[in-house]
Amino acid sequence: MDIYALYITIGLFTGILSGIFGIGGGMIIVPIMLATGHSFEESIGISILQMALSSFVGSVLNFKKKSLDFSLGLLIGAGGLIGASFSGFVLKIVSSKILMVIFALLVVYSMIQFVLKPKKKDFIADTRRYHLQGLKLFLIGALTGFFAITLGIGGGMLMVPLMHYFLGYDSKKCVALGLFFILFSSISGAFSLMYHHIINKEVLLAGAIVGLGSVMGVSIGIKWIMGLLNEKMHKILILGVYGLSLLIILYKLFF
């Protein structure tokens, strides 16, 4: 298969997953890019570039469907913007093996949090509750943006279970917010990687081609498939994606 056709196919599949699960798709793209001869840093750059494209289209579609709360999205996106801005610096000083171990631990933690029921909220005044919710969203965004973009993923895989557990949001609301967050964190991360000369012309071209496929895929995921899934089935499928991602990263670590 022609390499560009392969990139389009990868992007299409990843985009569908992004639309359904609110993930950036880095856990799929990074290993495949490594297999095609790119370095770990280049693979992260390609992954982040396609995330920016697919998350923008996905967020527009979610907003039109009224499944995205724009005000909450801005809070979590602002946190992601700040956290992701440090990604290029971290990639320059921390080895890829250490980053993969951190990622594996974060995936396990995310799976556990997603399985647990959301915390029950005590009644507090509306104003205080609003500010606490906003602070939690901002902190979740900042921490996720820092770790996720450094590892070449959008952060939706980490963020969806955290919002579900700590804020009690249903999975579909979490997915819409997660995808909107990825828009902010991926753009910030891309500029950080460009500044540190990790994204070059070759990476930029590959990222654009994969991104083109992901734009088509995210439309399919949001418009067609999401409407067919109920809450329980959606959660089961998300857990399946977590499990697959963990297996892939463990394979990359030990084989």
mmCIF file of C-alpha atoms in Angstrom:
data_model
loop_
_atom_site.group_PDB
_atom_site.id
_atom_site.type_symbol
_atom_site.label_atom_id
_atom_site.label_comp_id
_atom_site.label_asym_id
_atom_site.label_seq_id
_atom_site.Cartn_x
_atom_site.Cartn_y
_atom_site.Cartn_z
ATOM 1 C CA MET A 1 0.000 0.000 0.000
ATOM 2 C CA ASP A 2 1.220 3.507 -0.835
ATOM 3 C CA ILE A 3 2.438 5.262 2.306
ATOM 4 C CA TYR A 4 0.040 8.186 1.851
ATOM 5 C CA ALA A 5 -2.912 5.831 1.369
ATOM 6 C CA LEU A 6 -1.850 4.119 4.598
ATOM 7 C CA TYR A 7 -1.786 7.485 6.373
ATOM 8 C CA ILE A 8 -5.305 8.293 5.144
ATOM 9 C CA THR A 9 -6.580 4.878 6.306
ATOM 10 C CA ILE A 10 -4.979 5.292 9.731
ATOM 11 C CA GLY A 11 -6.504 8.743 10.043
ATOM 12 C CA LEU A 12 -9.965 7.531 9.016
ATOM 13 C CA PHE A 13 -9.995 4.771 11.632
ATOM 14 C CA THR A 14 -8.589 7.057 14.310
ATOM 15 C CA GLY A 15 -11.121 9.762 13.512
ATOM 16 C CA ILE A 16 -14.016 7.347 13.983
ATOM 17 C CA LEU A 17 -12.668 6.436 17.427
ATOM 18 C CA SER A 18 -12.227 10.131 18.254
ATOM 19 C CA GLY A 19 -15.854 10.848 17.453
ATOM 20 C CA ILE A 20 -17.147 7.943 19.532
ATOM 21 C CA PHE A 21 -14.820 8.068 22.532
ATOM 22 C CA GLY A 22 -13.505 11.648 22.641
ATOM 23 C CA ILE A 23 -9.897 10.485 22.304
ATOM 24 C CA GLY A 24 -7.110 11.910 20.185
ATOM 25 C CA GLY A 25 -6.005 8.556 18.780
ATOM 26 C CA GLY A 26 -2.359 8.836 19.737
ATOM 27 C CA MET A 27 -2.226 5.304 21.097
ATOM 28 C CA ILE A 28 -3.046 4.046 17.610
ATOM 29 C CA ILE A 29 -1.059 6.510 15.530
ATOM 30 C CA VAL A 30 2.194 6.622 17.530
ATOM 31 C CA PRO A 31 2.942 2.838 17.360
ATOM 32 C CA ILE A 32 2.071 2.728 13.637
ATOM 33 C CA MET A 33 4.269 5.726 12.871
ATOM 34 C CA LEU A 34 7.106 4.042 14.778
ATOM 35 C CA ALA A 35 6.602 0.951 12.607
ATOM 36 C CA THR A 36 6.876 3.053 9.429
ATOM 37 C CA GLY A 37 10.318 4.302 10.451
ATOM 38 C CA HIS A 38 9.600 7.554 12.272
ATOM 39 C CA SER A 39 11.302 8.316 15.579
ATOM 40 C CA PHE A 40 9.283 8.469 18.802
ATOM 41 C CA GLU A 41 9.424 12.266 18.808
ATOM 42 C CA GLU A 42 8.353 12.494 15.135
ATOM 43 C CA SER A 43 5.508 10.043 15.767
ATOM 44 C CA ILE A 44 4.256 12.246 18.582
ATOM 45 C CA GLY A 45 4.402 15.276 16.295
ATOM 46 C CA ILE A 46 2.339 13.529 13.581
ATOM 47 C CA SER A 47 -0.178 12.369 16.171
ATOM 48 C CA ILE A 48 -0.630 15.849 17.628
ATOM 49 C CA LEU A 49 -1.079 17.510 14.228
ATOM 50 C CA GLN A 50 -3.907 15.160 13.227
ATOM 51 C CA MET A 51 -5.547 15.668 16.620
ATOM 52 C CA ALA A 52 -5.811 19.395 16.017
ATOM 53 C CA LEU A 53 -7.698 18.821 12.755
ATOM 54 C CA SER A 54 -10.037 16.049 13.914
ATOM 55 C CA SER A 55 -10.849 17.661 17.272
ATOM 56 C CA PHE A 56 -11.779 20.948 15.573
ATOM 57 C CA VAL A 57 -14.237 19.262 13.203
ATOM 58 C CA GLY A 58 -15.564 17.000 15.964
ATOM 59 C CA SER A 59 -16.149 19.896 18.341
ATOM 60 C CA VAL A 60 -18.033 21.861 15.673
ATOM 61 C CA LEU A 61 -20.282 18.844 15.054
ATOM 62 C CA ASN A 62 -20.867 18.305 18.784
ATOM 63 C CA PHE A 63 -21.718 21.989 19.238
ATOM 64 C CA LYS A 64 -24.249 21.819 16.403
ATOM 65 C CA LYS A 65 -25.802 18.731 18.022
ATOM 66 C CA LYS A 66 -25.936 20.633 21.349
ATOM 67 C CA SER A 67 -23.940 17.901 23.074
ATOM 68 C CA LEU A 68 -21.065 20.274 23.913
ATOM 69 C CA ASP A 69 -21.308 22.687 26.847
ATOM 70 C CA PHE A 70 -19.192 25.534 25.469
ATOM 71 C CA SER A 71 -18.635 27.341 28.806
ATOM 72 C CA LEU A 72 -17.380 24.178 30.526
ATOM 73 C CA GLY A 73 -15.291 23.367 27.469
ATOM 74 C CA LEU A 74 -13.506 26.718 27.651
ATOM 75 C CA LEU A 75 -12.496 26.077 31.277
ATOM 76 C CA ILE A 76 -11.061 22.654 30.600
ATOM 77 C CA GLY A 77 -9.528 23.839 27.331
ATOM 78 C CA ALA A 78 -7.731 26.735 29.024
ATOM 79 C CA GLY A 79 -6.157 24.288 31.463
ATOM 80 C CA GLY A 80 -5.074 22.056 28.595
ATOM 81 C CA LEU A 81 -3.587 25.003 26.719
ATOM 82 C CA ILE A 82 -1.334 25.831 29.669
ATOM 83 C CA GLY A 83 -0.381 22.251 30.531
ATOM 84 C CA ALA A 84 0.448 21.267 26.946
ATOM 85 C CA SER A 85 2.740 24.257 26.433
ATOM 86 C CA PHE A 86 5.461 22.447 28.423
ATOM 87 C CA SER A 87 5.384 19.292 26.247
ATOM 88 C CA GLY A 88 8.259 20.169 23.917
ATOM 89 C CA PHE A 89 10.587 20.903 26.844
ATOM 90 C CA VAL A 90 9.734 17.581 28.544
ATOM 91 C CA LEU A 91 10.334 15.569 25.349
ATOM 92 C CA LYS A 92 13.826 17.038 25.123
ATOM 93 C CA ILE A 93 14.915 15.942 28.608
ATOM 94 C CA VAL A 94 12.947 12.733 29.449
ATOM 95 C CA SER A 95 13.561 9.356 27.755
ATOM 96 C CA SER A 96 10.780 7.714 25.743
ATOM 97 C CA LYS A 97 10.878 4.570 27.946
ATOM 98 C CA ILE A 98 10.126 6.582 31.070
ATOM 99 C CA LEU A 99 7.283 8.381 29.294
ATOM 100 C CA MET A 100 5.770 5.076 28.160
ATOM 101 C CA VAL A 101 5.889 3.682 31.715
ATOM 102 C CA ILE A 102 4.140 6.821 32.989
ATOM 103 C CA PHE A 103 1.540 6.464 30.280
ATOM 104 C CA ALA A 104 0.860 2.800 31.127
ATOM 105 C CA LEU A 105 0.306 3.734 34.775
ATOM 106 C CA LEU A 106 -2.048 6.560 33.784
ATOM 107 C CA VAL A 107 -4.096 4.223 31.585
ATOM 108 C CA VAL A 108 -4.482 1.729 34.455
ATOM 109 C CA TYR A 109 -5.515 4.541 36.803
ATOM 110 C CA SER A 110 -8.001 5.863 34.256
ATOM 111 C CA MET A 111 -9.576 2.428 33.823
ATOM 112 C CA ILE A 112 -10.029 2.062 37.578
ATOM 113 C CA GLN A 113 -11.582 5.530 37.871
ATOM 114 C CA PHE A 114 -13.953 4.879 35.005
ATOM 115 C CA VAL A 115 -15.181 1.602 36.522
ATOM 116 C CA LEU A 116 -15.850 3.264 39.875
ATOM 117 C CA LYS A 117 -19.159 5.052 40.279
ATOM 118 C CA PRO A 118 -19.098 8.877 40.256
ATOM 119 C CA LYS A 119 -18.627 10.461 43.663
ATOM 120 C CA LYS A 120 -21.819 11.583 45.339
ATOM 121 C CA LYS A 121 -21.876 15.340 45.716
ATOM 122 C CA ASP A 122 -22.854 17.001 49.003
ATOM 123 C CA PHE A 123 -25.249 19.925 48.686
ATOM 124 C CA ILE A 124 -23.505 23.295 48.682
ATOM 125 C CA ALA A 125 -24.486 26.778 47.587
ATOM 126 C CA ASP A 126 -24.908 27.176 43.826
ATOM 127 C CA THR A 127 -22.171 29.811 43.474
ATOM 128 C CA ARG A 128 -19.640 27.779 45.428
ATOM 129 C CA ARG A 129 -20.552 24.617 43.540
ATOM 130 C CA TYR A 130 -20.064 26.421 40.216
ATOM 131 C CA HIS A 131 -16.624 27.726 41.230
ATOM 132 C CA LEU A 132 -15.501 24.326 42.548
ATOM 133 C CA GLN A 133 -16.631 22.648 39.345
ATOM 134 C CA GLY A 134 -14.775 25.250 37.283
ATOM 135 C CA LEU A 135 -11.598 24.810 39.332
ATOM 136 C CA LYS A 136 -11.753 21.011 38.985
ATOM 137 C CA LEU A 137 -12.233 21.294 35.224
ATOM 138 C CA PHE A 138 -9.285 23.689 34.871
ATOM 139 C CA LEU A 139 -6.965 21.485 36.977
ATOM 140 C CA ILE A 140 -8.014 18.312 35.153
ATOM 141 C CA GLY A 141 -7.321 20.104 31.875
ATOM 142 C CA ALA A 142 -3.892 21.390 32.952
ATOM 143 C CA LEU A 143 -2.642 18.064 34.336
ATOM 144 C CA THR A 144 -4.002 16.066 31.418
ATOM 145 C CA GLY A 145 -2.573 18.510 28.881
ATOM 146 C CA PHE A 146 0.879 18.280 30.436
ATOM 147 C CA PHE A 147 1.046 14.481 30.470
ATOM 148 C CA ALA A 148 -1.011 13.708 27.377
ATOM 149 C CA ILE A 149 0.654 15.887 24.755
ATOM 150 C CA THR A 150 4.084 14.898 26.076
ATOM 151 C CA LEU A 151 3.079 11.279 25.355
ATOM 152 C CA GLY A 152 1.606 12.048 21.937
ATOM 153 C CA ILE A 153 -2.032 11.521 22.878
ATOM 154 C CA GLY A 154 -4.901 13.975 23.055
ATOM 155 C CA GLY A 155 -5.820 13.305 26.669
ATOM 156 C CA GLY A 156 -9.407 12.212 26.190
ATOM 157 C CA MET A 157 -8.537 8.723 27.448
ATOM 158 C CA LEU A 158 -7.346 10.190 30.725
ATOM 159 C CA MET A 159 -9.882 12.970 31.007
ATOM 160 C CA VAL A 160 -13.139 11.104 30.321
ATOM 161 C CA PRO A 161 -12.863 8.834 33.401
ATOM 162 C CA LEU A 162 -11.708 11.723 35.601
ATOM 163 C CA MET A 163 -14.708 13.861 34.669
ATOM 164 C CA HIS A 164 -17.004 10.864 35.075
ATOM 165 C CA TYR A 165 -15.673 10.094 38.562
ATOM 166 C CA PHE A 166 -14.979 13.522 40.085
ATOM 167 C CA LEU A 167 -17.762 15.540 38.434
ATOM 168 C CA GLY A 168 -20.384 12.845 37.851
ATOM 169 C CA TYR A 169 -20.856 13.618 34.128
ATOM 170 C CA ASP A 170 -22.339 10.912 31.887
ATOM 171 C CA SER A 171 -19.975 9.331 29.351
ATOM 172 C CA LYS A 172 -21.352 11.131 26.281
ATOM 173 C CA LYS A 173 -20.991 14.560 27.923
ATOM 174 C CA CYS A 174 -17.447 13.621 28.933
ATOM 175 C CA VAL A 175 -16.648 12.608 25.352
ATOM 176 C CA ALA A 176 -17.808 15.953 23.917
ATOM 177 C CA LEU A 177 -15.777 17.905 26.504
ATOM 178 C CA GLY A 178 -12.772 15.619 26.012
ATOM 179 C CA LEU A 179 -12.736 16.214 22.265
ATOM 180 C CA PHE A 180 -13.028 19.984 22.768
ATOM 181 C CA PHE A 181 -10.143 19.853 25.256
ATOM 182 C CA ILE A 182 -8.003 18.041 22.680
ATOM 183 C CA LEU A 183 -8.444 20.983 20.306
ATOM 184 C CA PHE A 184 -6.770 23.327 22.807
ATOM 185 C CA SER A 185 -4.062 20.957 24.026
ATOM 186 C CA SER A 186 -3.052 19.723 20.553
ATOM 187 C CA ILE A 187 -2.677 23.241 19.131
ATOM 188 C CA SER A 188 -0.600 24.302 22.139
ATOM 189 C CA GLY A 189 1.458 21.113 21.943
ATOM 190 C CA ALA A 190 2.061 21.538 18.198
ATOM 191 C CA PHE A 191 3.471 25.036 18.697
ATOM 192 C CA SER A 192 5.647 23.771 21.555
ATOM 193 C CA LEU A 193 7.041 20.946 19.388
ATOM 194 C CA MET A 194 7.648 23.363 16.500
ATOM 195 C CA TYR A 195 9.540 25.699 18.827
ATOM 196 C CA HIS A 196 11.783 22.809 19.903
ATOM 197 C CA HIS A 197 12.269 21.712 16.237
ATOM 198 C CA ILE A 198 10.551 18.339 16.701
ATOM 199 C CA ILE A 199 7.977 19.069 13.980
ATOM 200 C CA ASN A 200 9.745 19.506 10.615
ATOM 201 C CA LYS A 201 8.455 19.557 7.016
ATOM 202 C CA GLU A 202 8.233 15.746 6.779
ATOM 203 C CA VAL A 203 6.305 15.484 10.043
ATOM 204 C CA LEU A 204 4.061 18.366 9.005
ATOM 205 C CA LEU A 205 3.155 16.649 5.702
ATOM 206 C CA ALA A 206 2.490 13.277 7.350
ATOM 207 C CA GLY A 207 0.408 14.918 10.079
ATOM 208 C CA ALA A 208 -1.675 16.801 7.520
ATOM 209 C CA ILE A 209 -2.415 13.628 5.511
ATOM 210 C CA VAL A 210 -3.328 11.576 8.587
ATOM 211 C CA GLY A 211 -5.383 14.544 9.770
ATOM 212 C CA LEU A 212 -7.333 14.608 6.498
ATOM 213 C CA GLY A 213 -8.381 11.005 7.055
ATOM 214 C CA SER A 214 -9.247 11.665 10.695
ATOM 215 C CA VAL A 215 -11.501 14.593 9.725
ATOM 216 C CA MET A 216 -13.582 12.225 7.589
ATOM 217 C CA GLY A 217 -13.572 9.605 10.337
ATOM 218 C CA VAL A 218 -14.668 11.881 13.171
ATOM 219 C CA SER A 219 -17.715 12.934 11.145
ATOM 220 C CA ILE A 220 -18.711 9.280 10.771
ATOM 221 C CA GLY A 221 -18.172 8.595 14.473
ATOM 222 C CA ILE A 222 -20.273 11.531 15.685
ATOM 223 C CA LYS A 223 -23.032 11.638 13.082
ATOM 224 C CA TRP A 224 -23.730 7.947 12.604
ATOM 225 C CA ILE A 225 -22.273 5.648 15.240
ATOM 226 C CA MET A 226 -22.774 7.724 18.422
ATOM 227 C CA GLY A 227 -26.521 7.836 17.802
ATOM 228 C CA LEU A 228 -26.695 4.034 17.873
ATOM 229 C CA LEU A 229 -25.028 3.572 21.279
ATOM 230 C CA ASN A 230 -26.760 3.691 24.653
ATOM 231 C CA GLU A 231 -24.929 4.755 27.834
ATOM 232 C CA LYS A 232 -24.061 1.218 28.986
ATOM 233 C CA MET A 233 -22.730 0.073 25.608
ATOM 234 C CA HIS A 234 -20.746 3.294 25.277
ATOM 235 C CA LYS A 235 -18.995 2.690 28.626
ATOM 236 C CA ILE A 236 -18.208 -0.937 27.721
ATOM 237 C CA LEU A 237 -16.631 0.106 24.426
ATOM 238 C CA ILE A 238 -14.569 2.821 26.124
ATOM 239 C CA LEU A 239 -13.181 0.251 28.578
ATOM 240 C CA GLY A 240 -12.311 -1.959 25.602
ATOM 241 C CA VAL A 241 -10.296 0.870 24.063
ATOM 242 C CA TYR A 242 -8.440 1.356 27.367
ATOM 243 C CA GLY A 243 -7.548 -2.331 27.497
ATOM 244 C CA LEU A 244 -6.294 -2.383 23.905
ATOM 245 C CA SER A 245 -4.195 0.731 24.449
ATOM 246 C CA LEU A 246 -2.584 -0.766 27.542
ATOM 247 C CA LEU A 247 -1.662 -3.941 25.632
ATOM 248 C CA ILE A 248 -0.070 -1.908 22.831
ATOM 249 C CA ILE A 249 2.075 0.190 25.150
ATOM 250 C CA LEU A 250 3.195 -2.877 27.146
ATOM 251 C CA TYR A 251 4.193 -4.539 23.879
ATOM 252 C CA LYS A 252 6.266 -1.488 22.908
ATOM 253 C CA LEU A 253 7.965 -1.530 26.319
ATOM 254 C CA PHE A 254 8.968 -5.190 26.461
ATOM 255 C CA PHE A 255 9.286 -6.379 22.839
#
